[in-house]
Structures are given as structure tokens and as C-alpha cells.
PDB file of C-alpha atoms in Angstrom:
ATOM      1  CA  MET A   1     -42.638   6.360  10.393  1.00 93.00           C
ATOM      2  CA  ILE A   2     -38.942   6.568   9.182  1.00 96.00           C
ATOM      3  CA  ASP A   3     -36.101   3.876   9.501  1.00 97.00           C
ATOM      4  CA  ALA A   4     -33.111   5.982  10.125  1.00 97.00           C
ATOM      5  CA  HIS A   5     -30.204   3.712   9.136  1.00 97.00           C
ATOM      6  CA  PHE A   6     -30.523   1.014   6.451  1.00 97.00           C
ATOM      7  CA  HIS A   7     -28.049   0.080   3.699  1.00 97.00           C
ATOM      8  CA  CYS A   8     -28.063  -0.990   0.084  1.00 96.00           C
ATOM      9  CA  TRP A   9     -24.947  -2.302  -2.226  1.00 94.00           C
ATOM     10  CA  GLN A  10     -23.972  -3.659  -5.151  1.00 94.00           C
ATOM     11  CA  LEU A  11     -21.159  -6.554  -4.971  1.00 94.00           C
ATOM     12  CA  SER A  12     -19.934  -5.654  -8.205  1.00 93.00           C
ATOM     13  CA  ARG A  13     -18.669  -2.162  -7.165  1.00 93.00           C
ATOM     14  CA  ALA A  14     -16.281  -4.258  -5.173  1.00 91.00           C
ATOM     15  CA  ASP A  15     -15.341  -1.111  -2.714  1.00 92.00           C
ATOM     16  CA  TYR A  16     -16.953  -3.193   0.496  1.00 92.00           C
ATOM     17  CA  GLY A  17     -14.002  -4.402   2.238  1.00 89.00           C
ATOM     18  CA  TRP A  18     -15.639  -5.738   4.870  1.00 90.00           C
ATOM     19  CA  LEU A  19     -18.472  -7.547   3.049  1.00 90.00           C
ATOM     20  CA  THR A  20     -16.719 -11.256   2.454  1.00 92.00           C
ATOM     21  CA  PRO A  21     -18.500 -14.141   1.091  1.00 92.00           C
ATOM     22  CA  ASP A  22     -18.483 -15.826   4.585  1.00 91.00           C
ATOM     23  CA  LEU A  23     -21.300 -13.433   5.627  1.00 92.00           C
ATOM     24  CA  THR A  24     -23.363 -15.614   3.696  1.00 88.00           C
ATOM     25  CA  PRO A  25     -26.739 -14.069   4.831  1.00 89.00           C
ATOM     26  CA  ILE A  26     -25.954 -10.759   3.432  1.00 94.00           C
ATOM     27  CA  TYR A  27     -23.478 -11.328   0.467  1.00 95.00           C
ATOM     28  CA  ARG A  28     -25.823 -10.391  -2.066  1.00 94.00           C
ATOM     29  CA  ASP A  29     -27.009  -7.374  -3.966  1.00 94.00           C
ATOM     30  CA  VAL A  30     -29.237  -5.637  -1.907  1.00 95.00           C
ATOM     31  CA  ALA A  31     -31.674  -2.898  -3.839  1.00 95.00           C
ATOM     32  CA  VAL A  32     -33.427  -0.144  -2.119  1.00 96.00           C
ATOM     33  CA  ALA A  33     -36.665  -2.052  -3.290  1.00 96.00           C
ATOM     34  CA  ASP A  34     -35.780  -4.973  -1.129  1.00 96.00           C
ATOM     35  CA  TRP A  35     -35.640  -2.700   2.252  1.00 96.00           C
ATOM     36  CA  GLN A  36     -38.676  -1.019   1.255  1.00 95.00           C
ATOM     37  CA  GLN A  37     -40.274  -4.581   0.973  1.00 94.00           C
ATOM     38  CA  GLN A  38     -39.298  -5.094   4.486  1.00 94.00           C
ATOM     39  CA  ALA A  39     -40.205  -1.770   5.951  1.00 95.00           C
ATOM     40  CA  GLU A  40     -43.475  -0.933   4.240  1.00 92.00           C
ATOM     41  CA  ALA A  41     -45.056  -4.077   5.934  1.00 92.00           C
ATOM     42  CA  TRP A  42     -44.530  -2.191   9.403  1.00 93.00           C
ATOM     43  CA  GLY A  43     -45.823   1.211   8.106  1.00 92.00           C
ATOM     44  CA  VAL A  44     -42.329   2.404   7.350  1.00 95.00           C
ATOM     45  CA  GLY A  45     -42.559   4.875   4.656  1.00 92.00           C
ATOM     46  CA  GLY A  46     -39.147   6.296   4.069  1.00 96.00           C
ATOM     47  CA  GLY A  47     -35.604   5.835   5.353  1.00 97.00           C
ATOM     48  CA  ILE A  48     -31.932   7.227   5.658  1.00 97.00           C
ATOM     49  CA  VAL A  49     -29.554   5.098   3.378  1.00 97.00           C
ATOM     50  CA  VAL A  50     -26.116   5.051   4.937  1.00 97.00           C
ATOM     51  CA  GLN A  51     -22.790   4.237   3.491  1.00 96.00           C
ATOM     52  CA  ALA A  52     -21.215   1.105   3.907  1.00 95.00           C
ATOM     53  CA  ALA A  53     -17.948   1.411   1.723  1.00 95.00           C
ATOM     54  CA  PRO A  54     -15.412   4.137   2.563  1.00 94.00           C
ATOM     55  CA  THR A  55     -15.440   5.710  -1.353  1.00 93.00           C
ATOM     56  CA  ALA A  56     -16.687   8.859  -2.805  1.00 91.00           C
ATOM     57  CA  GLN A  57     -18.042   6.423  -5.617  1.00 93.00           C
ATOM     58  CA  GLU A  58     -20.442   5.062  -2.757  1.00 95.00           C
ATOM     59  CA  THR A  59     -21.604   8.349  -1.928  1.00 94.00           C
ATOM     60  CA  GLN A  60     -22.346   9.204  -5.605  1.00 94.00           C
ATOM     61  CA  PHE A  61     -24.089   5.487  -5.602  1.00 95.00           C
ATOM     62  CA  LEU A  62     -26.359   6.400  -2.902  1.00 96.00           C
ATOM     63  CA  LEU A  63     -27.204   9.965  -3.988  1.00 96.00           C
ATOM     64  CA  GLN A  64     -28.120   8.236  -7.235  1.00 95.00           C
ATOM     65  CA  GLN A  65     -30.423   5.511  -5.188  1.00 95.00           C
ATOM     66  CA  ALA A  66     -31.915   8.588  -3.578  1.00 95.00           C
ATOM     67  CA  ARG A  67     -32.711  10.374  -6.861  1.00 94.00           C
ATOM     68  CA  THR A  68     -34.507   7.135  -8.209  1.00 94.00           C
ATOM     69  CA  ASN A  69     -36.492   6.146  -4.755  1.00 94.00           C
ATOM     70  CA  PRO A  70     -38.652   8.402  -3.475  1.00 94.00           C
ATOM     71  CA  THR A  71     -38.627   6.573  -0.164  1.00 95.00           C
ATOM     72  CA  VAL A  72     -35.316   7.269   0.492  1.00 96.00           C
ATOM     73  CA  LEU A  73     -35.278  10.637   2.399  1.00 96.00           C
ATOM     74  CA  GLY A  74     -31.691  11.264   3.030  1.00 96.00           C
ATOM     75  CA  VAL A  75     -28.200   9.722   2.505  1.00 97.00           C
ATOM     76  CA  VAL A  76     -25.208   9.774   4.850  1.00 97.00           C
ATOM     77  CA  GLY A  77     -22.336   9.355   2.879  1.00 96.00           C
ATOM     78  CA  TRP A  78     -18.436   9.382   3.204  1.00 95.00           C
ATOM     79  CA  ILE A  79     -15.546  11.362   2.135  1.00 93.00           C
ATOM     80  CA  ASP A  80     -11.761  11.223   2.449  1.00 93.00           C
ATOM     81  CA  MET A  81     -11.401  13.703   5.407  1.00 93.00           C
ATOM     82  CA  LEU A  82      -7.844  13.718   5.078  1.00 93.00           C
ATOM     83  CA  ALA A  83      -7.428  14.361   1.276  1.00 92.00           C
ATOM     84  CA  PRO A  84      -5.842  17.367  -0.059  1.00 90.00           C
ATOM     85  CA  ASP A  85      -8.994  18.377  -1.299  1.00 90.00           C
ATOM     86  CA  ALA A  86     -11.271  17.601   1.294  1.00 91.00           C
ATOM     87  CA  ALA A  87     -12.676  20.849   1.852  1.00 89.00           C
ATOM     88  CA  GLN A  88     -13.594  20.840  -1.986  1.00 90.00           C
ATOM     89  CA  GLN A  89     -15.070  17.429  -1.648  1.00 89.00           C
ATOM     90  CA  LEU A  90     -17.441  18.633   1.452  1.00 90.00           C
ATOM     91  CA  ALA A  91     -18.314  21.522  -0.387  1.00 90.00           C
ATOM     92  CA  HIS A  92     -19.763  19.649  -3.303  1.00 89.00           C
ATOM     93  CA  CYS A  93     -21.382  17.363  -1.081  1.00 87.00           C
ATOM     94  CA  ALA A  94     -23.025  20.355   0.833  1.00 87.00           C
ATOM     95  CA  GLU A  95     -24.653  21.365  -2.633  1.00 90.00           C
ATOM     96  CA  GLN A  96     -26.310  17.863  -2.823  1.00 90.00           C
ATOM     97  CA  PRO A  97     -29.746  18.257  -1.331  1.00 92.00           C
ATOM     98  CA  MET A  98     -30.253  14.847  -0.580  1.00 94.00           C
ATOM     99  CA  LEU A  99     -27.014  14.451   1.051  1.00 96.00           C
ATOM    100  CA  LYS A 100     -28.033  14.928   4.943  1.00 96.00           C
ATOM    101  CA  GLY A 101     -24.447  13.676   6.573  1.00 96.00           C
ATOM    102  CA  LEU A 102     -21.190  12.099   6.582  1.00 96.00           C
ATOM    103  CA  ARG A 103     -19.701   8.960   8.346  1.00 96.00           C
ATOM    104  CA  PRO A 104     -16.086   7.830   8.577  1.00 94.00           C
ATOM    105  CA  MET A 105     -15.887   4.630   9.514  1.00 92.00           C
ATOM    106  CA  LEU A 106     -14.191   5.102  12.933  1.00 94.00           C
ATOM    107  CA  GLN A 107     -14.572   1.530  14.100  1.00 92.00           C
ATOM    108  CA  ASP A 108     -12.563   0.325  11.545  1.00 90.00           C
ATOM    109  CA  LEU A 109      -9.555   2.665  12.332  1.00 91.00           C
ATOM    110  CA  SER A 110      -6.642   1.511  14.488  1.00 90.00           C
ATOM    111  CA  ASP A 111      -6.202   4.746  16.003  1.00 95.00           C
ATOM    112  CA  PRO A 112      -9.406   5.549  18.552  1.00 95.00           C
ATOM    113  CA  ASP A 113      -8.270   9.212  18.767  1.00 96.00           C
ATOM    114  CA  TRP A 114      -8.296   9.467  14.673  1.00 96.00           C
ATOM    115  CA  ILE A 115     -11.359  11.799  14.655  1.00 96.00           C
ATOM    116  CA  LEU A 116      -9.530  14.292  17.176  1.00 97.00           C
ATOM    117  CA  GLN A 117      -6.351  14.970  14.975  1.00 96.00           C
ATOM    118  CA  PRO A 118      -5.757  18.344  13.969  1.00 96.00           C
ATOM    119  CA  ALA A 119      -5.862  17.762  10.238  1.00 94.00           C
ATOM    120  CA  VAL A 120      -9.771  16.620  10.569  1.00 95.00           C
ATOM    121  CA  GLN A 121     -10.752  19.569  12.433  1.00 95.00           C
ATOM    122  CA  PRO A 122     -11.444  21.800   9.428  1.00 93.00           C
ATOM    123  CA  LEU A 123     -13.548  19.636   8.028  1.00 94.00           C
ATOM    124  CA  LEU A 124     -15.725  19.030  11.245  1.00 95.00           C
ATOM    125  CA  SER A 125     -16.022  23.048  11.448  1.00 95.00           C
ATOM    126  CA  ALA A 126     -17.265  22.798   7.691  1.00 93.00           C
ATOM    127  CA  MET A 127     -19.736  20.609   8.259  1.00 94.00           C
ATOM    128  CA  ALA A 128     -21.387  22.469  10.979  1.00 95.00           C
ATOM    129  CA  ARG A 129     -21.241  25.185   8.958  1.00 93.00           C
ATOM    130  CA  CYS A 130     -23.143  23.624   5.850  1.00 91.00           C
ATOM    131  CA  GLY A 131     -25.676  21.832   8.272  1.00 93.00           C
ATOM    132  CA  LEU A 132     -24.372  18.195   7.409  1.00 95.00           C
ATOM    133  CA  VAL A 133     -25.037  15.494  10.306  1.00 97.00           C
ATOM    134  CA  PHE A 134     -21.776  13.707  11.447  1.00 97.00           C
ATOM    135  CA  ASP A 135     -22.436   9.973  11.980  1.00 98.00           C
ATOM    136  CA  ALA A 136     -20.538   8.584  14.589  1.00 97.00           C
ATOM    137  CA  LEU A 137     -19.696   4.634  13.716  1.00 97.00           C
ATOM    138  CA  ILE A 138     -18.269   3.867  17.005  1.00 96.00           C
ATOM    139  CA  LYS A 139     -17.557   1.521  19.803  1.00 95.00           C
ATOM    140  CA  THR A 140     -17.312   2.082  23.664  1.00 95.00           C
ATOM    141  CA  VAL A 141     -13.793   3.044  23.271  1.00 95.00           C
ATOM    142  CA  HIS A 142     -14.673   5.878  21.433  1.00 96.00           C
ATOM    143  CA  ILE A 143     -17.246   7.494  23.438  1.00 97.00           C
ATOM    144  CA  PRO A 144     -15.112   9.787  25.072  1.00 97.00           C
ATOM    145  CA  ARG A 145     -13.418  10.748  21.838  1.00 97.00           C
ATOM    146  CA  ILE A 146     -16.814  11.650  20.519  1.00 98.00           C
ATOM    147  CA  LEU A 147     -17.472  13.749  23.634  1.00 98.00           C
ATOM    148  CA  ALA A 148     -14.548  15.774  23.147  1.00 97.00           C
ATOM    149  CA  LEU A 149     -15.287  16.318  19.430  1.00 97.00           C
ATOM    150  CA  THR A 150     -18.783  18.004  20.715  1.00 97.00           C
ATOM    151  CA  GLN A 151     -17.060  20.177  22.887  1.00 97.00           C
ATOM    152  CA  ALA A 152     -14.632  21.082  20.122  1.00 97.00           C
ATOM    153  CA  HIS A 153     -17.439  21.472  17.520  1.00 97.00           C
ATOM    154  CA  PRO A 154     -20.682  22.695  19.872  1.00 96.00           C
ATOM    155  CA  ASP A 155     -22.722  23.277  16.440  1.00 97.00           C
ATOM    156  CA  LEU A 156     -22.093  20.216  14.786  1.00 97.00           C
ATOM    157  CA  THR A 157     -24.786  17.842  14.942  1.00 97.00           C
ATOM    158  CA  VAL A 158     -23.750  14.492  15.883  1.00 98.00           C
ATOM    159  CA  VAL A 159     -25.626  11.071  15.733  1.00 98.00           C
ATOM    160  CA  VAL A 160     -24.022   8.019  17.607  1.00 98.00           C
ATOM    161  CA  ASP A 161     -24.771   5.116  15.491  1.00 97.00           C
ATOM    162  CA  HIS A 162     -26.115   1.760  16.769  1.00 96.00           C
ATOM    163  CA  GLY A 163     -25.930   2.584  20.402  1.00 97.00           C
ATOM    164  CA  ALA A 164     -22.007   3.176  20.224  1.00 97.00           C
ATOM    165  CA  LYS A 165     -22.163  -0.731  19.765  1.00 96.00           C
ATOM    166  CA  PRO A 166     -21.919  -2.205  22.878  1.00 96.00           C
ATOM    167  CA  VAL A 167     -20.856  -5.504  23.935  1.00 93.00           C
ATOM    168  CA  ILE A 168     -23.884  -7.537  24.904  1.00 95.00           C
ATOM    169  CA  ASP A 169     -22.620  -8.941  27.577  1.00 93.00           C
ATOM    170  CA  THR A 170     -23.848  -7.954  31.031  1.00 92.00           C
ATOM    171  CA  ALA A 171     -20.452  -7.617  32.503  1.00 92.00           C
ATOM    172  CA  ALA A 172     -19.424  -4.947  30.010  1.00 90.00           C
ATOM    173  CA  MET A 173     -22.493  -3.390  30.478  1.00 94.00           C
ATOM    174  CA  ASP A 174     -21.877  -0.836  33.222  1.00 94.00           C
ATOM    175  CA  ASP A 175     -18.762   0.751  31.527  1.00 95.00           C
ATOM    176  CA  TRP A 176     -20.708   1.297  28.401  1.00 96.00           C
ATOM    177  CA  ALA A 177     -23.718   2.896  30.096  1.00 97.00           C
ATOM    178  CA  GLN A 178     -21.973   5.168  32.146  1.00 96.00           C
ATOM    179  CA  ALA A 179     -19.631   6.565  29.204  1.00 97.00           C
ATOM    180  CA  MET A 180     -23.205   7.070  27.501  1.00 97.00           C
ATOM    181  CA  THR A 181     -24.605   8.631  30.079  1.00 98.00           C
ATOM    182  CA  GLN A 182     -21.890  11.020  30.827  1.00 98.00           C
ATOM    183  CA  LEU A 183     -22.161  11.736  26.560  1.00 98.00           C
ATOM    184  CA  ALA A 184     -25.603  12.569  26.880  1.00 97.00           C
ATOM    185  CA  ARG A 185     -25.366  14.532  29.925  1.00 97.00           C
ATOM    186  CA  GLU A 186     -22.733  16.725  28.867  1.00 97.00           C
ATOM    187  CA  THR A 187     -23.986  17.429  25.328  1.00 97.00           C
ATOM    188  CA  ASP A 188     -26.477  20.046  23.664  1.00 96.00           C
ATOM    189  CA  PRO A 189     -29.713  17.823  23.553  1.00 96.00           C
ATOM    190  CA  ALA A 190     -30.544  19.551  20.553  1.00 96.00           C
ATOM    191  CA  LYS A 191     -27.331  18.587  18.704  1.00 97.00           C
ATOM    192  CA  VAL A 192     -26.344  15.117  19.946  1.00 98.00           C
ATOM    193  CA  VAL A 193     -28.555  12.104  19.753  1.00 98.00           C
ATOM    194  CA  CYS A 194     -28.360   8.204  19.362  1.00 98.00           C
ATOM    195  CA  LYS A 195     -29.869   5.537  17.361  1.00 98.00           C
ATOM    196  CA  MET A 196     -31.363   2.503  18.745  1.00 98.00           C
ATOM    197  CA  SER A 197     -30.386   0.179  16.132  1.00 97.00           C
ATOM    198  CA  GLY A 198     -27.253  -2.462  15.136  1.00 96.00           C
ATOM    199  CA  LEU A 199     -27.392  -3.946  18.513  1.00 97.00           C
ATOM    200  CA  TRP A 200     -28.730  -7.505  17.734  1.00 97.00           C
ATOM    201  CA  THR A 201     -25.708  -7.842  15.877  1.00 96.00           C
ATOM    202  CA  GLU A 202     -23.379  -7.174  18.372  1.00 96.00           C
ATOM    203  CA  ALA A 203     -24.885 -10.186  20.730  1.00 95.00           C
ATOM    204  CA  PRO A 204     -23.211 -13.714  20.022  1.00 92.00           C
ATOM    205  CA  ALA A 205     -24.507 -15.602  17.121  1.00 90.00           C
ATOM    206  CA  GLY A 206     -27.964 -17.403  17.415  1.00 92.00           C
ATOM    207  CA  GLN A 207     -29.101 -15.192  20.119  1.00 95.00           C
ATOM    208  CA  PRO A 208     -32.742 -14.332  20.191  1.00 97.00           C
ATOM    209  CA  VAL A 209     -33.498 -10.736  20.031  1.00 97.00           C
ATOM    210  CA  GLU A 210     -34.774 -10.339  23.503  1.00 97.00           C
ATOM    211  CA  VAL A 211     -31.145 -10.438  24.416  1.00 97.00           C
ATOM    212  CA  VAL A 212     -30.700  -6.898  23.455  1.00 97.00           C
ATOM    213  CA  ARG A 213     -33.829  -5.335  25.429  1.00 97.00           C
ATOM    214  CA  PRO A 214     -31.753  -4.085  28.489  1.00 97.00           C
ATOM    215  CA  TRP A 215     -29.646  -2.511  26.295  1.00 97.00           C
ATOM    216  CA  CYS A 216     -32.818  -0.839  24.214  1.00 98.00           C
ATOM    217  CA  GLU A 217     -34.263   0.383  27.449  1.00 97.00           C
ATOM    218  CA  ALA A 218     -30.795   1.447  28.798  1.00 97.00           C
ATOM    219  CA  LEU A 219     -30.761   3.620  25.495  1.00 98.00           C
ATOM    220  CA  LEU A 220     -34.057   5.052  26.171  1.00 98.00           C
ATOM    221  CA  THR A 221     -33.386   5.831  29.862  1.00 97.00           C
ATOM    222  CA  ILE A 222     -30.198   7.602  29.061  1.00 98.00           C
ATOM    223  CA  TRP A 223     -31.369   9.733  26.100  1.00 98.00           C
ATOM    224  CA  GLY A 224     -35.112  10.075  26.649  1.00 97.00           C
ATOM    225  CA  PRO A 225     -37.430   9.717  23.749  1.00 98.00           C
ATOM    226  CA  GLN A 226     -36.607  13.179  22.244  1.00 97.00           C
ATOM    227  CA  ARG A 227     -32.744  11.936  21.567  1.00 98.00           C
ATOM    228  CA  LEU A 228     -33.384   8.626  20.164  1.00 98.00           C
ATOM    229  CA  LEU A 229     -33.794   7.602  16.644  1.00 98.00           C
ATOM    230  CA  TRP A 230     -34.950   4.403  15.357  1.00 98.00           C
ATOM    231  CA  GLY A 231     -33.436   2.307  12.462  1.00 97.00           C
ATOM    232  CA  SER A 232     -33.221  -1.032  11.352  1.00 97.00           C
ATOM    233  CA  ASP A 233     -29.507  -1.280  10.129  1.00 97.00           C
ATOM    234  CA  TRP A 234     -31.070  -3.858   7.429  1.00 97.00           C
ATOM    235  CA  PRO A 235     -29.754  -6.104   5.757  1.00 97.00           C
ATOM    236  CA  VAL A 236     -26.716  -6.397   8.041  1.00 97.00           C
ATOM    237  CA  LEU A 237     -29.502  -6.777  10.608  1.00 97.00           C
ATOM    238  CA  GLU A 238     -29.976 -10.312   8.807  1.00 96.00           C
ATOM    239  CA  LEU A 239     -26.853 -11.583  10.681  1.00 96.00           C
ATOM    240  CA  ALA A 240     -28.693 -11.623  13.848  1.00 96.00           C
ATOM    241  CA  GLY A 241     -32.179 -12.283  12.885  1.00 96.00           C
ATOM    242  CA  SER A 242     -35.103 -10.531  10.977  1.00 96.00           C
ATOM    243  CA  TYR A 243     -36.577  -7.055  10.210  1.00 96.00           C
ATOM    244  CA  ALA A 244     -39.975  -8.041  11.887  1.00 96.00           C
ATOM    245  CA  ALA A 245     -38.259  -9.569  15.124  1.00 97.00           C
ATOM    246  CA  TRP A 246     -36.205  -6.364  15.613  1.00 97.00           C
ATOM    247  CA  ARG A 247     -38.985  -3.978  14.998  1.00 96.00           C
ATOM    248  CA  GLU A 248     -41.446  -6.355  17.326  1.00 96.00           C
ATOM    249  CA  LEU A 249     -38.996  -5.895  19.904  1.00 97.00           C
ATOM    250  CA  SER A 250     -38.491  -2.001  19.494  1.00 97.00           C
ATOM    251  CA  LEU A 251     -42.051  -1.400  19.667  1.00 97.00           C
ATOM    252  CA  SER A 252     -42.542  -3.376  22.918  1.00 97.00           C
ATOM    253  CA  VAL A 253     -39.734  -1.443  24.380  1.00 97.00           C
ATOM    254  CA  LEU A 254     -41.440   1.845  23.286  1.00 97.00           C
ATOM    255  CA  ALA A 255     -45.013   0.713  24.094  1.00 97.00           C
ATOM    256  CA  HIS A 256     -45.384   2.393  27.426  1.00 96.00           C
ATOM    257  CA  LEU A 257     -44.447   6.274  26.017  1.00 97.00           C
ATOM    258  CA  PRO A 258     -47.067   8.372  25.297  1.00 97.00           C
ATOM    259  CA  GLU A 259     -47.962   8.310  21.504  1.00 96.00           C
ATOM    260  CA  GLN A 260     -46.222  11.705  20.782  1.00 97.00           C
ATOM    261  CA  GLU A 261     -42.959  10.382  22.257  1.00 97.00           C
ATOM    262  CA  LYS A 262     -43.469   7.105  20.739  1.00 97.00           C
ATOM    263  CA  ASN A 263     -43.586   9.024  17.210  1.00 97.00           C
ATOM    264  CA  ALA A 264     -40.560  10.939  17.778  1.00 97.00           C
ATOM    265  CA  VAL A 265     -38.556   7.899  18.028  1.00 98.00           C
ATOM    266  CA  LEU A 266     -40.243   6.404  15.185  1.00 97.00           C
ATOM    267  CA  GLY A 267     -39.511   9.077  12.953  1.00 96.00           C
ATOM    268  CA  GLY A 268     -39.970  12.805  14.197  1.00 96.00           C
ATOM    269  CA  ASN A 269     -36.417  12.997  15.545  1.00 97.00           C
ATOM    270  CA  ALA A 270     -35.199  11.976  12.397  1.00 97.00           C
ATOM    271  CA  ARG A 271     -36.753  14.181  10.193  1.00 96.00           C
ATOM    272  CA  ARG A 272     -35.599  17.100  12.745  1.00 96.00           C
ATOM    273  CA  ILE A 273     -31.998  16.417  13.079  1.00 97.00           C
ATOM    274  CA  TYR A 274     -31.482  15.275   9.236  1.00 97.00           C
ATOM    275  CA  ARG A 275     -33.791  18.261   8.041  1.00 94.00           C
ATOM    276  CA  LEU A 276     -36.012  15.939   5.757  1.00 92.00           C
ATOM    277  CA  GLU A 277     -38.202  17.725   3.514  1.00 73.00           C
ATOM    278  CA  GLY A 278     -41.945  16.444   3.684  1.00 50.00           C
TER     279      GLY A 278
END
């Protein structure tokens, strides 16, 4: 089984602008071995480590973790898509066998149309040619933009992170579900998928994990078991609760599925989408 989304970081690297001392539960160094201890208790044998800082140094840091930790099956990194040498950066990334994808931090950018600007389009086309996955760190407002992106780049593999980070409030659920349903319906099932991850931290602080069950069930209904990837988003997850609680809820949501479909969500889909070895 595969955790399709986890993080590690070293505070001394000082490029995590969002990771501030007020985030007490996660303001500490986090090693791959720390994640491994959480994951192995639940039979998870490998994972995808995902960037947490918008710097090229972050990508190199994560690739170093992959080289020294066999449980890291792949890396989703970052490049400056507007840099004068962006094409060269991308070519260098594509030469790194452990680098499986790239993720601009769209949720943190003020312009929701940023990813659709003309200057970025050649990079997205090159990503598709190189077989690199585009991880979409987005919120509900970005979903129509990602639909437009997939229409402009039909050969690009897109993974929607964290179910597009919905507001965990029943009053906002319909708009999110309608946008996600349209995205799933109007895109290539082989190219556009979604992660069931990062939902609990979108809920109001102190809420039990059960509060996100309806959103987990909606993701399974909208995307189906062949287009859903399970991830922990650990250690960010600890802002809401434990790896164990999130894993237990997830397994409960998937419990009614046939074993083959359950295994797809818990690892097979990640292996296929990110082209993992072994």
C-alpha cells in the first residue's frame, strides 16, 4: 500500500514561508523515518513525498531524501514556471528518475487564473511530453481553471490534491461537489485523478475526523475507485489529528468496495499515475 502524499522538512532550510512557530504541532524537523514509523503501522510500505516550499532547493532536498530512503517511491517537486530558464529547469527535472511530478502552490497565489497565463503553457506541454505529473494544489475556486487546463493539455496527467480543499461546511458542499463532478465527468479518466487527503485540516479546529466522512464519500462517488488516490498529508495532518484516526476513517469509507477496487485507491492508482517502479 502507498501513501500518495506526505511531507518532510528541515526548519533550518528556512524556505517554508507558511510554516511558522504558531503551527505548534508541526513546527519541528520531520524526517522520512518519522513518516515511515506512522505509515508502517498501517501496512503502508512506500509513499510519494511532496514539496512544501516554492524553491528549487526544496526539490533537490526531496530528491536527496528519495536517494537515501527506499520507502520514498517518488517526489513531487517545484520549479519556477516563469523563470527565464524554466525550460532548462524542467529538462533537468525530467532527467531525475525519482522526480515524478511538479506542483506550483496555486492555493497561495492571489490570481486564480495564474496557471492559465500564456507564459506557463509551454511548460505544461513539456511536462506532458516528459511524462511528469501536474499536482494541482487548489481550492474550489480553481476547479474550473483546472478543467480549462486539462482541455488545453489533454496529454497532461493531473492529480487534484486534497479533494480541492473544500470548506468543511454543509452549506458549501453543493457548489464544491458540482464543480468536482463536472471536472471528473469532462476529463479523461486515465489522465485526471484526485487524492483523498488533506480534508480533515480543512475542518474547523478541534473537530473529530468523522466530520469529513461525507466529503470522503462524495469523492469516492464522484471519482470512483479507479480515479482516487489515498494520501495522509502527514505531518500537516497533525494540525487536525493523528495518522491512525485518518487511516481508520479512510478504511471505513472504502470498506464496502471489492478488494481489487480498495487496493486501487490504497496503492494501485498511485503506482500507475506516478509510474512507480517495482
